[in-house]
Amino acid sequence: MKNQWIPFLCYNILIFVLIYTASSKLLNFPHYVNSMRSQPLPILLRLPLTYLIPVLEVLFAYLIVVKELRRIGLLGTSILLLLFTVYVGYIMIIGYEATTCPCGGLFSSLNWNQHLFVNSTLTTLSFFTYFYYKRW
């Protein structure tokens, strides 16, 4: 019998992070909306992304939970985390240090260097889980 604790741990870390960040945004929605308004994004993208991001986080968490849809959820999560990581790198490059992070909960208290580290780690975990999913 294969050792199943590794994929179980990976799935649950990703599910926790997705649900935690989505619920933090939704439970403090006015703050989240204001944070999104201050992001250096094209104005036409700000409002759609404000609603789309937490919806995608909940959707991908659900897809990871459902075994038949897990691979799709892992791929979606990997892409979403990669986009977040690239965005944090972009923020650091252009020097938008004063911008507050629209993430919820504990993640909003991270500085951009810490955010880049956490996002890079989660992105690596997510892609690792996606590519090794069939082996488990």
Short mmCIF file of N, CA and C in Angstrom, two decimals:
data_model
loop_
_atom_site.label_atom_id
_atom_site.label_comp_id
_atom_site.label_asym_id
_atom_site.label_seq_id
_atom_site.Cartn_x
_atom_site.Cartn_y
_atom_site.Cartn_z
N MET A 1 0.84 -1.19 0.00
CA MET A 1 0.00 0.00 0.00
C MET A 1 0.88 1.25 0.00
N LYS A 2 0.53 2.19 -0.85
CA LYS A 2 1.28 3.42 -0.94
C LYS A 2 1.06 4.27 0.30
N ASN A 3 2.06 5.08 0.59
CA ASN A 3 1.95 6.01 1.70
C ASN A 3 1.12 7.21 1.24
N GLN A 4 -0.10 7.35 1.76
CA GLN A 4 -1.04 8.36 1.29
C GLN A 4 -1.01 9.66 2.08
N TRP A 5 -0.16 9.78 3.08
CA TRP A 5 -0.19 10.98 3.90
C TRP A 5 0.38 12.20 3.16
N ILE A 6 1.29 12.00 2.21
CA ILE A 6 1.87 13.13 1.49
C ILE A 6 0.82 13.83 0.62
N PRO A 7 0.12 13.11 -0.26
CA PRO A 7 -0.91 13.81 -1.04
C PRO A 7 -2.01 14.38 -0.16
N PHE A 8 -2.39 13.64 0.89
CA PHE A 8 -3.43 14.12 1.81
C PHE A 8 -3.01 15.46 2.43
N LEU A 9 -1.76 15.56 2.85
CA LEU A 9 -1.25 16.80 3.44
C LEU A 9 -1.23 17.93 2.41
N CYS A 10 -0.76 17.63 1.21
CA CYS A 10 -0.70 18.65 0.15
C CYS A 10 -2.09 19.17 -0.20
N TYR A 11 -3.05 18.27 -0.40
CA TYR A 11 -4.42 18.69 -0.72
C TYR A 11 -4.98 19.58 0.37
N ASN A 12 -4.79 19.16 1.61
CA ASN A 12 -5.38 19.90 2.72
C ASN A 12 -4.73 21.25 2.95
N ILE A 13 -3.44 21.36 2.71
CA ILE A 13 -2.78 22.67 2.81
C ILE A 13 -3.38 23.61 1.78
N LEU A 14 -3.50 23.14 0.54
CA LEU A 14 -4.04 23.98 -0.53
C LEU A 14 -5.50 24.35 -0.27
N ILE A 15 -6.29 23.39 0.16
CA ILE A 15 -7.70 23.66 0.46
C ILE A 15 -7.80 24.69 1.58
N PHE A 16 -7.01 24.51 2.64
CA PHE A 16 -7.04 25.45 3.76
C PHE A 16 -6.69 26.86 3.30
N VAL A 17 -5.61 27.00 2.54
CA VAL A 17 -5.18 28.32 2.09
C VAL A 17 -6.25 28.97 1.22
N LEU A 18 -6.83 28.22 0.30
CA LEU A 18 -7.85 28.76 -0.59
C LEU A 18 -9.09 29.21 0.19
N ILE A 19 -9.58 28.37 1.07
CA ILE A 19 -10.78 28.71 1.85
C ILE A 19 -10.49 29.84 2.83
N TYR A 20 -9.32 29.80 3.45
CA TYR A 20 -8.95 30.84 4.41
C TYR A 20 -8.89 32.21 3.74
N THR A 21 -8.21 32.30 2.59
CA THR A 21 -8.07 33.61 1.95
C THR A 21 -9.40 34.09 1.38
N ALA A 22 -10.18 33.19 0.80
CA ALA A 22 -11.48 33.59 0.25
C ALA A 22 -12.40 34.06 1.37
N SER A 23 -12.47 33.31 2.46
CA SER A 23 -13.37 33.71 3.54
C SER A 23 -12.91 35.00 4.22
N SER A 24 -11.60 35.20 4.34
CA SER A 24 -11.10 36.45 4.91
C SER A 24 -11.51 37.64 4.04
N LYS A 25 -11.43 37.48 2.74
CA LYS A 25 -11.83 38.55 1.83
C LYS A 25 -13.33 38.82 1.94
N LEU A 26 -14.11 37.76 1.93
CA LEU A 26 -15.56 37.91 1.93
C LEU A 26 -16.09 38.40 3.27
N LEU A 27 -15.46 37.99 4.37
CA LEU A 27 -15.92 38.42 5.69
C LEU A 27 -15.58 39.88 5.99
N ASN A 28 -14.57 40.39 5.30
CA ASN A 28 -14.20 41.81 5.45
C ASN A 28 -14.22 42.44 4.06
N PHE A 29 -15.33 42.29 3.38
CA PHE A 29 -15.45 42.68 1.99
C PHE A 29 -15.18 44.17 1.74
N PRO A 30 -15.69 45.10 2.55
CA PRO A 30 -15.39 46.52 2.28
C PRO A 30 -13.88 46.81 2.28
N HIS A 31 -13.15 46.23 3.22
CA HIS A 31 -11.70 46.43 3.25
C HIS A 31 -11.05 45.82 2.01
N TYR A 32 -11.50 44.64 1.64
CA TYR A 32 -10.97 43.96 0.45
C TYR A 32 -11.21 44.80 -0.81
N VAL A 33 -12.41 45.35 -0.95
CA VAL A 33 -12.74 46.18 -2.12
C VAL A 33 -11.83 47.41 -2.16
N ASN A 34 -11.65 48.06 -1.02
CA ASN A 34 -10.77 49.23 -0.97
C ASN A 34 -9.33 48.87 -1.30
N SER A 35 -8.87 47.73 -0.83
CA SER A 35 -7.51 47.28 -1.15
C SER A 35 -7.37 47.00 -2.64
N MET A 36 -8.38 46.40 -3.23
CA MET A 36 -8.33 46.12 -4.67
C MET A 36 -8.32 47.41 -5.48
N ARG A 37 -9.01 48.43 -5.01
CA ARG A 37 -9.03 49.72 -5.71
C ARG A 37 -7.66 50.38 -5.74
N SER A 38 -6.83 50.08 -4.76
CA SER A 38 -5.50 50.72 -4.69
C SER A 38 -4.43 49.93 -5.42
N GLN A 39 -4.79 48.82 -6.04
CA GLN A 39 -3.80 48.00 -6.74
C GLN A 39 -3.42 48.62 -8.07
N PRO A 40 -2.15 48.49 -8.47
CA PRO A 40 -1.72 49.04 -9.76
C PRO A 40 -2.16 48.13 -10.92
N LEU A 41 -3.46 48.04 -11.08
CA LEU A 41 -4.06 47.24 -12.16
C LEU A 41 -4.85 48.17 -13.06
N PRO A 42 -5.05 47.76 -14.31
CA PRO A 42 -5.93 48.56 -15.17
C PRO A 42 -7.32 48.69 -14.51
N ILE A 43 -7.89 49.87 -14.59
CA ILE A 43 -9.16 50.15 -13.92
C ILE A 43 -10.24 49.16 -14.35
N LEU A 44 -10.25 48.78 -15.62
CA LEU A 44 -11.28 47.85 -16.11
C LEU A 44 -11.17 46.46 -15.50
N LEU A 45 -10.00 46.10 -14.97
CA LEU A 45 -9.81 44.78 -14.37
C LEU A 45 -10.12 44.74 -12.88
N ARG A 46 -10.05 45.87 -12.22
CA ARG A 46 -10.17 45.89 -10.76
C ARG A 46 -11.49 45.31 -10.26
N LEU A 47 -12.60 45.78 -10.78
CA LEU A 47 -13.90 45.31 -10.30
C LEU A 47 -14.14 43.83 -10.62
N PRO A 48 -13.91 43.39 -11.87
CA PRO A 48 -14.11 41.96 -12.13
C PRO A 48 -13.21 41.07 -11.27
N LEU A 49 -11.95 41.47 -11.09
CA LEU A 49 -11.04 40.66 -10.27
C LEU A 49 -11.45 40.65 -8.80
N THR A 50 -12.04 41.75 -8.34
CA THR A 50 -12.49 41.82 -6.95
C THR A 50 -13.47 40.69 -6.64
N TYR A 51 -14.35 40.40 -7.57
CA TYR A 51 -15.33 39.33 -7.38
C TYR A 51 -14.81 37.97 -7.82
N LEU A 52 -14.03 37.96 -8.89
CA LEU A 52 -13.58 36.70 -9.47
C LEU A 52 -12.59 35.94 -8.57
N ILE A 53 -11.68 36.64 -7.93
CA ILE A 53 -10.64 35.97 -7.14
C ILE A 53 -11.22 35.11 -6.02
N PRO A 54 -12.07 35.65 -5.13
CA PRO A 54 -12.60 34.77 -4.08
C PRO A 54 -13.48 33.65 -4.61
N VAL A 55 -14.19 33.91 -5.70
CA VAL A 55 -15.02 32.86 -6.30
C VAL A 55 -14.14 31.72 -6.82
N LEU A 56 -13.06 32.07 -7.49
CA LEU A 56 -12.13 31.05 -7.99
C LEU A 56 -11.47 30.29 -6.85
N GLU A 57 -11.14 30.98 -5.77
CA GLU A 57 -10.52 30.31 -4.63
C GLU A 57 -11.45 29.25 -4.04
N VAL A 58 -12.72 29.60 -3.88
CA VAL A 58 -13.69 28.64 -3.34
C VAL A 58 -13.92 27.51 -4.35
N LEU A 59 -14.05 27.86 -5.62
CA LEU A 59 -14.27 26.85 -6.66
C LEU A 59 -13.12 25.86 -6.73
N PHE A 60 -11.89 26.34 -6.72
CA PHE A 60 -10.74 25.44 -6.81
C PHE A 60 -10.62 24.56 -5.57
N ALA A 61 -10.94 25.11 -4.41
CA ALA A 61 -10.94 24.29 -3.18
C ALA A 61 -11.96 23.16 -3.30
N TYR A 62 -13.14 23.49 -3.81
CA TYR A 62 -14.18 22.47 -4.00
C TYR A 62 -13.71 21.39 -4.99
N LEU A 63 -13.11 21.83 -6.09
CA LEU A 63 -12.65 20.88 -7.10
C LEU A 63 -11.57 19.94 -6.55
N ILE A 64 -10.72 20.44 -5.66
CA ILE A 64 -9.70 19.59 -5.05
C ILE A 64 -10.34 18.56 -4.13
N VAL A 65 -11.40 18.95 -3.46
CA VAL A 65 -12.10 18.03 -2.54
C VAL A 65 -12.72 16.86 -3.31
N VAL A 66 -13.32 17.14 -4.46
CA VAL A 66 -14.00 16.11 -5.25
C VAL A 66 -12.95 15.33 -6.04
N LYS A 67 -12.79 14.07 -5.71
CA LYS A 67 -11.70 13.26 -6.28
C LYS A 67 -11.71 13.25 -7.81
N GLU A 68 -12.88 13.16 -8.41
CA GLU A 68 -12.97 13.11 -9.87
C GLU A 68 -12.58 14.43 -10.53
N LEU A 69 -12.63 15.52 -9.79
CA LEU A 69 -12.32 16.84 -10.33
C LEU A 69 -11.01 17.41 -9.78
N ARG A 70 -10.33 16.62 -8.98
CA ARG A 70 -9.14 17.09 -8.26
C ARG A 70 -8.06 17.62 -9.19
N ARG A 71 -7.80 16.92 -10.27
CA ARG A 71 -6.72 17.35 -11.18
C ARG A 71 -7.01 18.74 -11.76
N ILE A 72 -8.26 18.99 -12.10
CA ILE A 72 -8.65 20.32 -12.62
C ILE A 72 -8.45 21.38 -11.53
N GLY A 73 -8.86 21.05 -10.30
CA GLY A 73 -8.70 21.98 -9.19
C GLY A 73 -7.25 22.28 -8.90
N LEU A 74 -6.40 21.25 -8.98
CA LEU A 74 -4.97 21.45 -8.74
C LEU A 74 -4.35 22.31 -9.83
N LEU A 75 -4.74 22.09 -11.07
CA LEU A 75 -4.21 22.91 -12.16
C LEU A 75 -4.67 24.36 -12.01
N GLY A 76 -5.95 24.56 -11.73
CA GLY A 76 -6.47 25.91 -11.53
C GLY A 76 -5.79 26.61 -10.38
N THR A 77 -5.60 25.90 -9.28
CA THR A 77 -4.92 26.47 -8.12
C THR A 77 -3.48 26.82 -8.46
N SER A 78 -2.80 25.94 -9.18
CA SER A 78 -1.41 26.19 -9.57
C SER A 78 -1.30 27.45 -10.42
N ILE A 79 -2.18 27.60 -11.37
CA ILE A 79 -2.15 28.77 -12.26
C ILE A 79 -2.48 30.04 -11.47
N LEU A 80 -3.50 29.97 -10.62
CA LEU A 80 -3.88 31.13 -9.81
C LEU A 80 -2.73 31.56 -8.89
N LEU A 81 -2.11 30.61 -8.22
CA LEU A 81 -0.98 30.93 -7.34
C LEU A 81 0.21 31.48 -8.13
N LEU A 82 0.44 30.93 -9.32
CA LEU A 82 1.52 31.45 -10.17
C LEU A 82 1.25 32.91 -10.56
N LEU A 83 0.01 33.20 -10.92
CA LEU A 83 -0.36 34.59 -11.26
C LEU A 83 -0.18 35.51 -10.06
N PHE A 84 -0.58 35.05 -8.87
CA PHE A 84 -0.38 35.85 -7.66
C PHE A 84 1.11 36.10 -7.43
N THR A 85 1.92 35.07 -7.60
CA THR A 85 3.36 35.19 -7.37
C THR A 85 3.99 36.17 -8.37
N VAL A 86 3.61 36.06 -9.63
CA VAL A 86 4.11 36.99 -10.65
C VAL A 86 3.68 38.42 -10.31
N TYR A 87 2.44 38.58 -9.85
CA TYR A 87 1.94 39.90 -9.48
C TYR A 87 2.74 40.49 -8.31
N VAL A 88 3.04 39.69 -7.31
CA VAL A 88 3.84 40.17 -6.17
C VAL A 88 5.23 40.58 -6.66
N GLY A 89 5.82 39.79 -7.54
CA GLY A 89 7.11 40.15 -8.13
C GLY A 89 7.02 41.46 -8.89
N TYR A 90 5.95 41.64 -9.63
CA TYR A 90 5.71 42.88 -10.38
C TYR A 90 5.61 44.07 -9.42
N ILE A 91 4.88 43.91 -8.33
CA ILE A 91 4.74 44.97 -7.33
C ILE A 91 6.12 45.36 -6.79
N MET A 92 6.93 44.36 -6.52
CA MET A 92 8.27 44.63 -5.98
C MET A 92 9.16 45.33 -7.01
N ILE A 93 9.06 44.94 -8.26
CA ILE A 93 9.89 45.53 -9.32
C ILE A 93 9.53 46.99 -9.56
N ILE A 94 8.23 47.28 -9.62
CA ILE A 94 7.84 48.67 -9.91
C ILE A 94 7.88 49.56 -8.68
N GLY A 95 8.12 48.96 -7.51
CA GLY A 95 8.28 49.74 -6.31
C GLY A 95 7.00 50.25 -5.70
N TYR A 96 5.95 49.49 -5.79
CA TYR A 96 4.66 49.89 -5.21
C TYR A 96 4.56 49.41 -3.77
N GLU A 97 5.59 49.68 -3.00
CA GLU A 97 5.66 49.20 -1.61
C GLU A 97 4.50 49.69 -0.76
N ALA A 98 3.96 50.87 -1.05
CA ALA A 98 2.90 51.45 -0.20
C ALA A 98 1.56 50.76 -0.41
N THR A 99 1.41 50.03 -1.48
CA THR A 99 0.16 49.35 -1.77
C THR A 99 -0.10 48.27 -0.73
N THR A 100 -1.31 48.24 -0.21
CA THR A 100 -1.66 47.19 0.73
C THR A 100 -2.09 45.95 -0.04
N CYS A 101 -1.80 44.83 0.52
CA CYS A 101 -2.16 43.57 -0.13
C CYS A 101 -3.64 43.31 0.08
N PRO A 102 -4.36 42.94 -0.97
CA PRO A 102 -5.78 42.66 -0.82
C PRO A 102 -6.06 41.26 -0.26
N CYS A 103 -5.03 40.51 0.04
CA CYS A 103 -5.23 39.19 0.63
C CYS A 103 -5.92 39.35 1.98
N GLY A 104 -6.53 38.29 2.42
CA GLY A 104 -7.23 38.35 3.69
C GLY A 104 -6.42 37.75 4.82
N GLY A 105 -6.86 38.02 6.03
CA GLY A 105 -6.32 37.39 7.22
C GLY A 105 -4.84 37.68 7.44
N LEU A 106 -4.12 36.65 7.86
CA LEU A 106 -2.70 36.80 8.18
C LEU A 106 -1.86 37.22 6.98
N PHE A 107 -2.28 36.82 5.80
CA PHE A 107 -1.50 37.14 4.60
C PHE A 107 -1.41 38.65 4.36
N SER A 108 -2.43 39.38 4.79
CA SER A 108 -2.42 40.83 4.57
C SER A 108 -1.39 41.54 5.44
N SER A 109 -0.88 40.87 6.46
CA SER A 109 0.12 41.49 7.32
C SER A 109 1.55 41.23 6.85
N LEU A 110 1.72 40.46 5.81
CA LEU A 110 3.06 40.17 5.29
C LEU A 110 3.58 41.34 4.48
N ASN A 111 4.90 41.57 4.53
CA ASN A 111 5.48 42.54 3.61
C ASN A 111 5.65 41.84 2.26
N TRP A 112 6.06 42.59 1.25
CA TRP A 112 6.09 42.01 -0.10
C TRP A 112 7.14 40.91 -0.24
N ASN A 113 8.27 41.02 0.45
CA ASN A 113 9.29 39.95 0.40
C ASN A 113 8.75 38.66 1.01
N GLN A 114 8.09 38.79 2.15
CA GLN A 114 7.50 37.62 2.79
C GLN A 114 6.40 37.03 1.92
N HIS A 115 5.64 37.92 1.31
CA HIS A 115 4.56 37.47 0.43
C HIS A 115 5.12 36.69 -0.75
N LEU A 116 6.20 37.17 -1.33
CA LEU A 116 6.82 36.48 -2.46
C LEU A 116 7.29 35.10 -2.04
N PHE A 117 7.89 35.00 -0.86
CA PHE A 117 8.35 33.71 -0.36
C PHE A 117 7.18 32.74 -0.14
N VAL A 118 6.14 33.20 0.54
CA VAL A 118 4.97 32.34 0.81
C VAL A 118 4.30 31.93 -0.50
N ASN A 119 4.09 32.89 -1.40
CA ASN A 119 3.45 32.56 -2.68
C ASN A 119 4.29 31.60 -3.50
N SER A 120 5.60 31.81 -3.52
CA SER A 120 6.49 30.90 -4.26
C SER A 120 6.42 29.49 -3.69
N THR A 121 6.41 29.40 -2.37
CA THR A 121 6.33 28.09 -1.72
C THR A 121 5.00 27.40 -2.04
N LEU A 122 3.90 28.13 -1.93
CA LEU A 122 2.59 27.55 -2.23
C LEU A 122 2.45 27.20 -3.71
N THR A 123 3.02 28.03 -4.58
CA THR A 123 2.98 27.73 -6.02
C THR A 123 3.75 26.46 -6.31
N THR A 124 4.92 26.31 -5.72
CA THR A 124 5.73 25.09 -5.89
C THR A 124 4.97 23.87 -5.38
N LEU A 125 4.39 23.99 -4.19
CA LEU A 125 3.60 22.88 -3.63
C LEU A 125 2.44 22.51 -4.54
N SER A 126 1.77 23.52 -5.06
CA SER A 126 0.61 23.27 -5.92
C SER A 126 1.01 22.57 -7.23
N PHE A 127 2.06 23.06 -7.89
CA PHE A 127 2.51 22.41 -9.12
C PHE A 127 3.06 21.01 -8.84
N PHE A 128 3.79 20.86 -7.74
CA PHE A 128 4.28 19.54 -7.34
C PHE A 128 3.11 18.57 -7.18
N THR A 129 2.09 19.01 -6.47
CA THR A 129 0.91 18.16 -6.24
C THR A 129 0.22 17.84 -7.56
N TYR A 130 0.10 18.82 -8.44
CA TYR A 130 -0.54 18.60 -9.73
C TYR A 130 0.23 17.58 -10.57
N PHE A 131 1.54 17.74 -10.69
CA PHE A 131 2.32 16.86 -11.55
C PHE A 131 2.49 15.45 -10.99
N TYR A 132 2.46 15.32 -9.68
CA TYR A 132 2.60 14.00 -9.08
C TYR A 132 1.28 13.35 -8.69
N TYR A 133 0.18 14.00 -9.01
CA TYR A 133 -1.14 13.51 -8.62
C TYR A 133 -1.39 12.09 -9.11
N LYS A 134 -1.07 11.80 -10.35
CA LYS A 134 -1.33 10.47 -10.91
C LYS A 134 -0.47 9.39 -10.28
N ARG A 135 0.67 9.73 -9.72
CA ARG A 135 1.55 8.74 -9.11
C ARG A 135 1.07 8.29 -7.75
N TRP A 136 0.21 9.12 -7.11
CA TRP A 136 -0.23 8.79 -5.75
C TRP A 136 -1.44 7.89 -5.78
#
